[in-house]
Short mmCIF file of C-alpha atoms in Angstrom, two decimals:
data_model
loop_
_atom_site.label_atom_id
_atom_site.label_comp_id
_atom_site.label_asym_id
_atom_site.label_seq_id
_atom_site.Cartn_x
_atom_site.Cartn_y
_atom_site.Cartn_z
CA MET A 21 107.94 87.64 102.93
CA ALA A 22 105.04 89.71 104.12
CA LYS A 23 102.03 90.12 101.90
CA ARG A 24 101.74 93.34 99.90
CA LYS A 25 99.38 95.80 101.50
CA ILE A 26 96.91 97.78 99.45
CA ARG A 27 97.42 101.52 99.95
CA VAL A 28 94.56 103.84 99.07
CA MET A 29 93.96 107.56 99.26
CA VAL A 30 90.56 109.10 99.90
CA ALA A 31 90.36 112.71 98.77
CA LYS A 32 87.80 115.43 98.33
CA PRO A 33 88.52 117.73 95.42
CA GLY A 34 87.05 121.17 95.08
CA LEU A 35 84.92 123.42 97.21
CA ASP A 36 82.87 120.87 99.05
CA GLY A 37 82.90 120.36 102.78
CA HIS A 38 80.56 117.36 102.93
CA ASP A 39 83.08 114.83 104.11
CA ARG A 40 80.93 112.33 106.02
CA GLY A 41 80.88 109.94 103.08
CA ALA A 42 84.63 110.20 102.56
CA ARG A 43 85.25 109.56 106.25
CA VAL A 44 82.94 106.56 106.33
CA LEU A 45 84.76 105.19 103.32
CA ALA A 46 88.19 105.82 104.86
CA ARG A 47 87.07 103.92 107.94
CA CYS A 48 85.62 101.10 105.87
CA PHE A 49 88.84 100.74 103.86
CA ARG A 50 90.78 100.60 107.13
CA ASP A 51 88.50 97.84 108.37
CA ALA A 52 89.09 95.99 105.11
CA GLY A 53 92.79 95.89 105.98
CA PHE A 54 93.99 98.64 103.65
CA GLU A 55 96.29 101.48 104.57
CA VAL A 56 94.24 104.60 103.97
CA ILE A 57 95.59 108.09 103.54
CA TYR A 58 92.89 110.67 104.09
CA THR A 59 93.77 114.16 102.91
CA GLY A 60 90.65 116.07 103.89
CA CYS A 61 88.50 118.63 102.11
CA HIS A 62 89.18 121.41 99.63
CA GLN A 63 91.94 119.74 97.66
CA THR A 64 92.94 120.79 94.18
CA PRO A 65 93.48 118.03 91.60
CA ALA A 66 97.19 118.96 91.60
CA MET A 67 97.41 118.46 95.39
CA ILE A 68 95.67 115.10 95.10
CA ALA A 69 97.92 113.87 92.28
CA ALA A 70 101.09 114.99 94.08
CA SER A 71 100.00 113.36 97.34
CA ALA A 72 99.06 110.10 95.59
CA ILE A 73 102.55 109.86 94.13
CA GLN A 74 104.30 110.77 97.39
CA GLU A 75 102.28 108.12 99.20
CA ASP A 76 102.67 105.46 96.49
CA VAL A 77 99.00 104.48 96.62
CA ASP A 78 97.36 101.89 94.40
CA LEU A 79 94.01 103.61 94.37
CA VAL A 80 92.63 107.12 94.65
CA GLY A 81 88.99 107.42 95.72
CA LEU A 82 87.51 110.83 94.94
CA SER A 83 84.39 112.08 96.64
CA CYS A 84 82.45 115.03 95.32
CA LEU A 85 78.99 116.23 96.27
CA SER A 86 79.14 119.69 94.78
CA GLY A 87 78.45 118.87 91.14
CA ALA A 88 81.96 119.69 89.91
CA HIS A 89 82.93 116.05 89.33
CA ARG A 90 82.93 116.36 85.55
CA TYR A 91 85.69 118.93 85.77
CA LEU A 92 87.63 117.71 88.82
CA PHE A 93 87.75 113.92 88.44
CA PRO A 94 89.22 113.85 84.90
CA GLN A 95 91.81 116.44 85.98
CA VAL A 96 93.17 114.09 88.63
CA VAL A 97 93.44 111.30 86.05
CA SER A 98 95.27 113.47 83.53
CA LEU A 99 97.66 114.92 86.12
CA LEU A 100 98.59 111.42 87.25
CA LYS A 101 99.17 110.47 83.63
CA GLU A 102 101.33 113.56 83.10
CA LYS A 103 103.54 112.43 85.98
CA GLY A 104 103.82 108.89 84.64
CA ALA A 105 101.57 107.53 87.35
CA ASP A 106 98.63 106.39 85.24
CA ASP A 107 98.89 102.93 86.80
CA ILE A 108 97.18 104.36 89.87
CA THR A 109 93.49 103.44 89.70
CA VAL A 110 91.06 106.35 90.16
CA ILE A 111 87.47 105.81 91.27
CA GLY A 112 84.80 108.33 92.19
CA GLY A 113 81.72 108.70 94.28
CA GLY A 114 79.18 111.21 95.54
CA ILE A 115 76.22 112.90 93.98
CA ILE A 116 76.81 111.96 90.37
CA PRO A 117 73.94 111.85 87.84
CA GLN A 118 73.64 108.71 85.73
CA GLN A 119 74.10 110.67 82.50
CA ASP A 120 77.63 111.68 83.56
CA PHE A 121 78.87 108.12 84.15
CA GLN A 122 80.02 107.46 80.60
CA LYS A 123 81.89 110.77 80.35
CA LEU A 124 83.77 109.91 83.54
CA TYR A 125 84.53 106.37 82.38
CA ASP A 126 85.83 107.81 79.11
CA ALA A 127 88.07 110.16 81.10
CA GLY A 128 89.64 107.19 82.88
CA ILE A 129 87.60 106.89 86.07
CA LYS A 130 87.45 103.14 86.63
CA ALA A 131 84.31 102.96 88.77
CA ILE A 132 81.63 105.23 90.18
CA PHE A 133 79.73 104.63 93.39
CA VAL A 134 76.68 106.67 94.27
CA PRO A 135 74.50 106.87 97.41
CA GLY A 136 72.91 103.54 98.26
CA THR A 137 76.00 101.51 97.38
CA THR A 138 76.94 99.18 100.21
CA LEU A 139 80.43 99.41 101.65
CA ASP A 140 80.93 95.72 100.87
CA THR A 141 80.33 96.41 97.18
CA ILE A 142 83.11 98.99 97.16
CA VAL A 143 85.58 96.85 99.13
CA ASN A 144 84.88 93.86 96.90
CA TRP A 145 85.41 95.99 93.83
CA VAL A 146 88.77 97.15 95.16
CA ASN A 147 89.84 93.65 96.13
CA SER A 148 89.08 92.27 92.70
CA ASN A 149 90.30 95.21 90.62
CA VAL A 150 93.31 96.60 92.44
CA LYS A 151 96.39 94.40 92.63
CA PRO A 152 99.25 96.18 94.35
CA VAL A 153 102.10 93.92 93.23
CA GLU A 154 101.27 93.86 89.56
CA ARG A 155 101.73 97.56 89.11
CA LYS A 156 104.85 98.72 87.28
CA MET B 1 122.06 100.30 90.16
CA GLU B 2 119.24 102.07 88.38
CA ARG B 3 116.98 102.52 91.39
CA GLY B 4 119.76 103.89 93.58
CA LYS B 5 120.60 106.49 90.93
CA LYS B 6 117.02 107.67 90.69
CA ILE B 7 116.85 108.00 94.48
CA LYS B 8 120.00 110.09 94.51
CA ALA B 9 118.49 112.26 91.78
CA GLY B 10 115.56 112.86 94.14
CA ASP B 11 112.88 110.96 92.21
CA ILE B 12 109.85 110.89 94.49
CA ARG B 13 108.02 108.05 92.77
CA THR B 14 111.01 105.73 93.01
CA ALA B 15 111.68 106.76 96.59
CA SER B 16 108.12 106.20 97.73
CA ARG B 17 108.03 102.80 96.02
CA LEU B 18 111.30 101.82 97.67
CA ILE B 19 109.88 102.78 101.06
CA ARG B 20 106.86 100.64 100.21
CA ASP B 21 109.10 97.69 99.33
CA ILE B 22 110.85 98.10 102.66
CA GLU B 23 107.51 98.15 104.48
CA ASP B 24 106.41 95.04 102.62
CA SER B 25 109.77 93.31 103.33
CA ILE B 26 110.59 92.79 99.65
CA PRO B 27 114.13 91.34 99.59
CA GLU B 28 115.33 93.48 96.63
CA ALA B 29 114.73 96.61 98.69
CA LYS B 30 117.57 95.65 101.02
CA ALA B 31 119.96 95.60 98.08
CA THR B 32 119.00 99.15 97.10
CA ILE B 33 119.43 100.33 100.69
CA LYS B 34 122.92 98.79 100.73
CA HIS B 35 123.63 100.72 97.54
CA ILE B 36 122.47 104.11 98.86
CA PHE B 37 123.83 103.70 102.39
CA PRO B 38 127.17 105.43 101.61
CA TYR B 39 125.21 108.52 100.56
CA THR B 40 123.38 108.87 103.87
CA GLY B 41 124.25 110.71 107.06
CA LYS B 42 123.99 114.25 105.75
CA ALA B 43 120.43 115.13 106.72
CA GLN B 44 119.38 116.55 110.05
CA VAL B 45 116.73 114.30 111.58
CA VAL B 46 114.17 115.79 113.95
CA GLY B 47 111.72 113.60 115.89
CA ILE B 48 108.36 114.85 117.07
CA THR B 49 106.49 112.85 119.66
CA GLY B 50 103.64 113.34 122.11
CA SER B 51 100.17 112.15 122.96
CA PRO B 52 97.38 111.76 120.37
CA GLY B 53 95.87 115.11 119.47
CA ALA B 54 98.67 117.11 121.10
CA GLY B 55 99.29 118.87 117.80
CA LYS B 56 102.34 117.06 116.42
CA SER B 57 101.24 117.21 112.78
CA THR B 58 100.34 120.89 113.02
CA ILE B 59 103.75 121.62 114.50
CA VAL B 60 105.45 119.62 111.74
CA ASP B 61 103.45 121.66 109.23
CA GLY B 62 104.78 124.85 110.83
CA LEU B 63 108.34 123.52 110.86
CA ILE B 64 108.10 122.60 107.16
CA GLU B 65 107.14 126.22 106.50
CA THR B 66 110.04 127.69 108.48
CA SER B 67 112.50 125.25 106.85
CA ARG B 68 111.26 126.12 103.37
CA LYS B 69 111.70 129.82 104.11
CA LYS B 70 115.35 129.00 104.79
CA GLU B 71 115.40 127.21 101.43
CA GLN B 72 115.99 123.82 103.00
CA THR B 73 114.53 120.76 101.30
CA VAL B 74 112.30 118.74 103.57
CA GLY B 75 111.32 115.12 104.11
CA VAL B 76 108.52 114.09 106.44
CA LEU B 77 107.79 110.60 107.74
CA ALA B 78 104.48 110.55 109.59
CA VAL B 79 103.59 107.39 111.48
CA ASP B 80 100.07 106.37 112.48
CA PRO B 81 98.90 103.12 114.11
CA THR B 82 97.92 99.90 112.37
CA SER B 83 94.76 98.19 113.58
CA PRO B 84 95.64 95.09 115.61
CA PHE B 85 92.40 93.51 114.37
CA THR B 86 92.31 94.09 110.62
CA GLY B 87 95.86 95.18 109.77
CA GLY B 88 94.40 98.30 108.18
CA ALA B 89 95.33 101.85 109.09
CA THR B 90 94.04 105.39 108.76
CA LEU B 91 96.94 107.66 107.98
CA GLY B 92 95.73 111.15 108.70
CA ASP B 93 98.79 113.21 109.64
CA ARG B 94 99.24 114.53 106.15
CA ILE B 95 95.90 116.32 106.33
CA ARG B 96 97.54 119.04 108.48
CA MET B 97 100.38 119.48 106.00
CA GLN B 98 98.46 119.59 102.73
CA ARG B 99 99.42 123.18 101.95
CA HIS B 100 102.89 121.80 101.16
CA SER B 101 101.74 118.93 98.98
CA GLU B 102 102.54 120.63 95.68
CA ASP B 103 105.89 121.99 96.80
CA ILE B 104 108.52 119.86 95.05
CA GLY B 105 110.97 120.62 97.84
CA VAL B 106 108.78 118.75 100.33
CA PHE B 107 108.28 114.99 100.35
CA ILE B 108 105.70 113.75 102.84
CA ARG B 109 105.27 110.00 103.32
CA SER B 110 102.86 108.35 105.77
CA LEU B 111 103.79 105.06 107.40
CA ALA B 112 101.66 102.62 109.39
CA THR B 113 103.21 100.98 112.47
CA ARG B 114 102.36 97.45 111.25
CA GLY B 115 102.68 96.02 114.71
CA SER B 116 105.75 97.89 115.94
CA LEU B 117 105.37 98.98 119.53
CA GLY B 118 107.95 101.72 119.92
CA GLY B 119 105.83 104.46 118.35
CA LEU B 120 107.36 104.04 114.89
CA SER B 121 107.31 101.63 111.95
CA LYS B 122 110.17 99.18 111.55
CA ALA B 123 110.64 100.66 108.08
CA VAL B 124 111.40 104.08 109.51
CA GLY B 125 115.18 103.69 109.72
CA ASP B 126 115.53 102.75 106.07
CA ALA B 127 112.92 105.32 105.05
CA ILE B 128 115.11 107.99 106.67
CA HIS B 129 118.06 106.66 104.65
CA VAL B 130 116.01 106.98 101.46
CA MET B 131 115.10 110.61 102.12
CA ASP B 132 118.65 111.32 103.25
CA ALA B 133 120.11 109.86 100.05
CA MET B 134 117.62 111.94 98.06
CA GLY B 135 119.43 114.95 99.47
CA LYS B 136 116.79 116.26 101.86
CA ASP B 137 118.37 118.80 104.20
CA ILE B 138 116.04 118.14 107.09
CA ILE B 139 113.80 115.17 107.86
CA PHE B 140 110.94 115.34 110.34
CA VAL B 141 109.82 112.06 111.84
CA GLU B 142 106.44 112.21 113.54
CA THR B 143 105.69 109.27 115.84
CA VAL B 144 102.27 107.84 116.53
CA GLY B 145 100.41 109.44 119.41
CA THR B 146 102.48 108.16 122.30
CA GLY B 147 101.85 107.39 125.93
CA GLN B 148 104.69 107.12 128.38
CA GLN B 149 106.86 104.41 126.98
CA GLU B 150 107.31 104.75 123.22
CA VAL B 151 110.81 106.14 123.07
CA GLU B 152 112.22 104.44 119.97
CA ILE B 153 112.50 107.82 118.24
CA ILE B 154 115.74 108.53 120.17
CA HIS B 155 117.46 105.91 118.03
CA TYR B 156 116.74 107.82 114.85
CA ALA B 157 116.60 111.55 115.57
CA HIS B 158 119.34 114.07 116.28
CA THR B 159 116.81 116.20 118.09
CA VAL B 160 113.66 114.98 119.85
CA ILE B 161 110.76 117.35 120.41
CA VAL B 162 108.20 116.20 122.99
CA VAL B 163 104.86 117.92 122.53
CA LEU B 164 102.65 118.27 125.60
CA VAL B 165 99.33 119.98 126.23
CA PRO B 166 97.96 121.45 129.47
CA GLY B 167 95.66 119.37 131.63
CA MET B 168 97.26 115.94 131.37
CA GLY B 169 97.95 115.26 135.03
CA ASP B 170 99.78 116.52 138.09
CA GLU B 171 103.48 117.07 138.63
CA ILE B 172 104.12 113.39 139.39
CA GLN B 173 103.69 112.74 135.68
CA ALA B 174 106.62 115.03 135.01
CA ILE B 175 109.08 112.99 137.06
CA LYS B 176 108.20 109.61 135.63
CA ALA B 177 110.65 107.74 133.43
CA GLY B 178 110.15 107.21 129.72
CA ILE B 179 108.98 109.83 127.33
CA MET B 180 109.63 112.71 129.73
CA GLU B 181 113.32 111.84 129.72
CA ILE B 182 113.92 111.83 125.99
CA ALA B 183 113.14 115.44 125.11
CA ASP B 184 115.82 117.73 123.77
CA ILE B 185 113.10 120.33 123.47
CA PHE B 186 109.76 120.42 125.28
CA VAL B 187 106.87 122.13 123.57
CA ILE B 188 103.70 123.04 125.40
CA ASN B 189 101.17 123.29 122.62
CA LYS B 190 97.76 124.95 122.91
CA ALA B 191 99.46 127.24 125.40
CA ASP B 192 96.57 129.66 125.31
CA ARG B 193 94.58 127.14 127.34
CA ASP B 194 94.29 127.05 131.12
CA GLY B 195 97.09 125.31 132.91
CA ALA B 196 99.86 126.01 130.41
CA GLN B 197 101.87 128.17 132.80
CA LYS B 198 101.54 125.60 135.57
CA LEU B 199 102.76 122.87 133.24
CA GLN B 200 105.66 125.02 132.15
CA ARG B 201 106.66 125.62 135.79
CA GLU B 202 106.44 121.90 136.57
CA LEU B 203 108.57 120.96 133.60
CA MET B 204 111.17 123.57 134.44
CA THR B 205 111.31 122.28 138.00
CA MET B 206 111.76 118.77 136.70
CA ILE B 207 114.58 119.89 134.41
CA GLU B 208 116.26 121.80 137.25
CA MET B 209 116.15 118.62 139.37
CA SER B 210 117.59 116.40 136.67
CA HIS B 211 121.28 115.82 136.38
CA ILE B 212 122.73 117.73 133.47
CA PRO B 213 126.51 117.34 133.12
CA PRO B 214 128.57 120.56 132.93
CA GLY B 215 128.39 121.94 129.43
CA GLY B 216 125.43 119.64 128.72
CA TRP B 217 122.20 120.57 126.96
CA LYS B 218 119.40 121.80 129.11
CA PRO B 219 116.07 121.12 127.41
CA PRO B 220 114.17 124.35 126.89
CA VAL B 221 110.42 124.48 127.54
CA LEU B 222 108.77 126.40 124.71
CA THR B 223 105.14 127.32 124.30
CA ILE B 224 103.05 127.45 121.15
CA ARG B 225 99.79 129.31 120.90
CA ASN B 226 97.71 128.63 117.87
CA SER B 227 94.06 129.22 118.42
CA PHE B 228 92.91 131.22 115.43
CA LYS B 229 95.87 133.60 115.46
CA PRO B 230 98.21 132.59 112.67
CA GLU B 231 100.70 135.36 113.45
CA GLU B 232 101.15 134.12 117.03
CA PHE B 233 101.53 130.53 115.84
CA GLU B 234 104.11 131.55 113.28
CA HIS B 235 106.03 133.60 115.82
CA ASP B 236 106.18 130.69 118.28
CA LEU B 237 107.14 128.28 115.51
CA GLN B 238 110.07 130.45 114.51
CA ILE B 239 111.38 130.25 118.07
CA LEU B 240 110.99 126.47 118.00
CA SER B 241 112.71 126.22 114.64
CA ALA B 242 115.63 128.32 115.90
CA LYS B 243 115.94 126.03 118.96
CA VAL B 244 116.00 122.94 116.76
CA HIS B 245 118.93 124.37 114.85
CA GLU B 246 120.62 125.55 118.04
CA HIS B 247 120.42 122.00 119.38
CA TYR B 248 121.89 120.55 116.20
CA ASP B 249 124.72 123.08 116.29
CA PHE B 250 125.26 122.20 119.94
CA LEU B 251 125.53 118.49 119.08
CA ILE B 252 128.15 119.30 116.48
CA SER B 253 130.17 121.77 118.53
CA SER B 254 130.16 119.59 121.65
CA ASP B 255 130.97 116.48 119.61
CA LEU B 256 127.91 114.76 121.07
CA ILE B 257 126.79 114.08 117.53
CA GLY B 258 129.26 111.19 117.46
CA ASP B 259 127.51 109.58 120.44
CA ARG B 260 124.11 109.97 118.78
CA GLN B 261 125.48 108.57 115.56
CA LYS B 262 126.83 105.55 117.44
CA ARG B 263 123.50 105.04 119.24
CA LYS B 264 121.75 105.20 115.88
CA ARG B 265 124.12 102.77 114.17
CA LEU B 266 124.00 100.31 117.07
CA HIS B 267 120.24 100.31 116.87
CA GLU B 268 120.38 99.75 113.11
CA LEU B 269 122.70 96.81 113.61
CA ASN B 270 120.35 95.38 116.22
CA GLU B 271 117.47 95.68 113.78
CA ALA B 272 119.49 94.12 110.97
CA ILE B 273 120.46 91.19 113.19
CA ARG B 274 116.85 90.70 114.11
CA PHE B 275 115.91 90.80 110.44
CA SER B 276 118.60 88.36 109.33
CA ILE B 277 118.51 85.91 112.23
CA LEU B 278 115.31 86.06 114.24
CA GLU B 279 112.85 86.53 111.40
CA PRO B 280 114.01 83.58 109.27
CA VAL B 281 113.83 81.34 112.35
CA MET B 282 110.33 82.58 113.18
CA GLU B 283 109.25 81.98 109.59
CA MET B 284 110.64 78.45 109.75
CA LEU B 285 108.81 77.75 113.01
CA ILE B 286 105.56 78.98 111.52
CA ARG B 287 106.01 77.06 108.28
CA THR B 288 106.84 73.76 109.95
CA GLY B 289 104.02 74.11 112.44
CA GLU B 290 106.51 73.91 115.30
CA LEU B 291 105.33 77.23 116.67
CA ASP B 292 101.75 75.98 117.02
CA SER B 293 102.79 72.78 118.73
CA MET B 294 105.02 74.73 121.10
CA VAL B 295 102.14 76.98 122.05
CA GLU B 296 100.08 73.82 122.69
CA LYS B 297 102.82 72.52 124.97
CA LEU B 298 102.82 75.77 126.90
CA VAL B 299 99.06 75.71 127.28
CA LYS B 300 99.25 72.18 128.66
CA LYS B 301 102.17 73.18 130.89
CA GLU B 302 104.35 70.46 129.34
CA SER B 303 107.19 72.92 128.90
CA ASP B 304 108.09 76.54 129.58
CA PRO B 305 109.06 79.40 127.24
CA ALA B 306 112.72 79.49 128.29
CA SER B 307 113.26 75.76 127.64
CA LEU B 308 111.52 75.97 124.28
CA ALA B 309 113.63 78.96 123.25
CA GLU B 310 116.79 77.02 124.19
CA GLU B 311 115.55 74.10 122.12
CA ILE B 312 115.01 76.41 119.14
CA ALA B 313 118.45 77.96 119.54
CA ARG B 314 120.09 74.51 119.63
CA LYS B 315 118.24 73.44 116.52
CA TYR B 316 118.55 76.54 114.33
CA LEU B 317 121.59 78.39 115.55
CA GLN B 318 124.19 75.63 115.59
CA GLY B 319 127.64 76.85 116.32
CA CYS B 320 126.42 79.56 118.66
CA PHE B 321 125.74 77.28 121.59
#
């Protein structure tokens, strides 16, 4: 039997066209051996949640540099929950002030990565925290 | 079977997970496919192929739109390549179709090739069955960006659309074998660019020269313009969509659909035989280390591939030889 592959989605919610970071991350996930679905900019939380379910991903990585993360990230988490898909891990990254971290953790964001984080750190986090087979 | 029922009820989560299990070769998935197989064969399957960047995903996006306007439910399987080095993949076809992501009548699923060479994933056949059993009226299968040779799509689709763009070479390209032979419909995309008319002429000449039996289908050569003029794009897409349906109707009225069905089923059987016979043997060879030692033998020129294959057949397929 082949080994389970980790499937991840990289998405940019809201009105923010700064996608270099998201693209770098998509590439880095690919190089880590994951299957990466990249959905591009200007996505609503509803589009992201629907796509994540259609693609059966294990992880959704949200990138936001516009300052709307406190509104957009928790929305994705609650929409996934609404659709019975709360086993999908959601992480976030971008320009996110330290004082917002706890609020996002409380809303169900499992990890936050800000500028300066090495790609290895993120890949290692995924490899140790996301287990595709153990999901329901 | 619980899972089969949910698929038939159109549950996207279950369907996507089943497709995942097929991709990951989880044995239980085969049982579910057996269960839903009787409910397949109703959907119209349309293949879209062409070189990287030709505009396949954008055309699929347009075809989703025209199908939805006709109140058809839609499935999309979009295939992108797996890295031969890391096994990872960037699946980016969906990005062109995101306006449909919230439409519950549209189910878009990306697949990575995972080493398949024919322009598709080996899970694609069963993934089509899943969407078919869900009750999707029309299923679009987008291949990876293809070159000249990746023609596997003909085994799965009722209608194959080959997407070309101007400026890809001279008329000799148009008479080569392979991908240029498999089109039921040619589309010249980005037709507002230089060279589109020339390409159209060359293709039409090629089609005129090819042998089409009396009453046979003559592949039309359509053009699509889409640079910043949505109304032109939509107009051209409607013509394409009408042609796709015309071709399907033609298959039915001329009874050619039976031939395509047979071709499809034969291919499925081939794949199933490979899965049930070849793969277990390969796994055994890997597990026992025989494969490695055979490669060593070949490197040292102590044997040759044909003799080794015969040896394997004698050992593992007793009764056949």
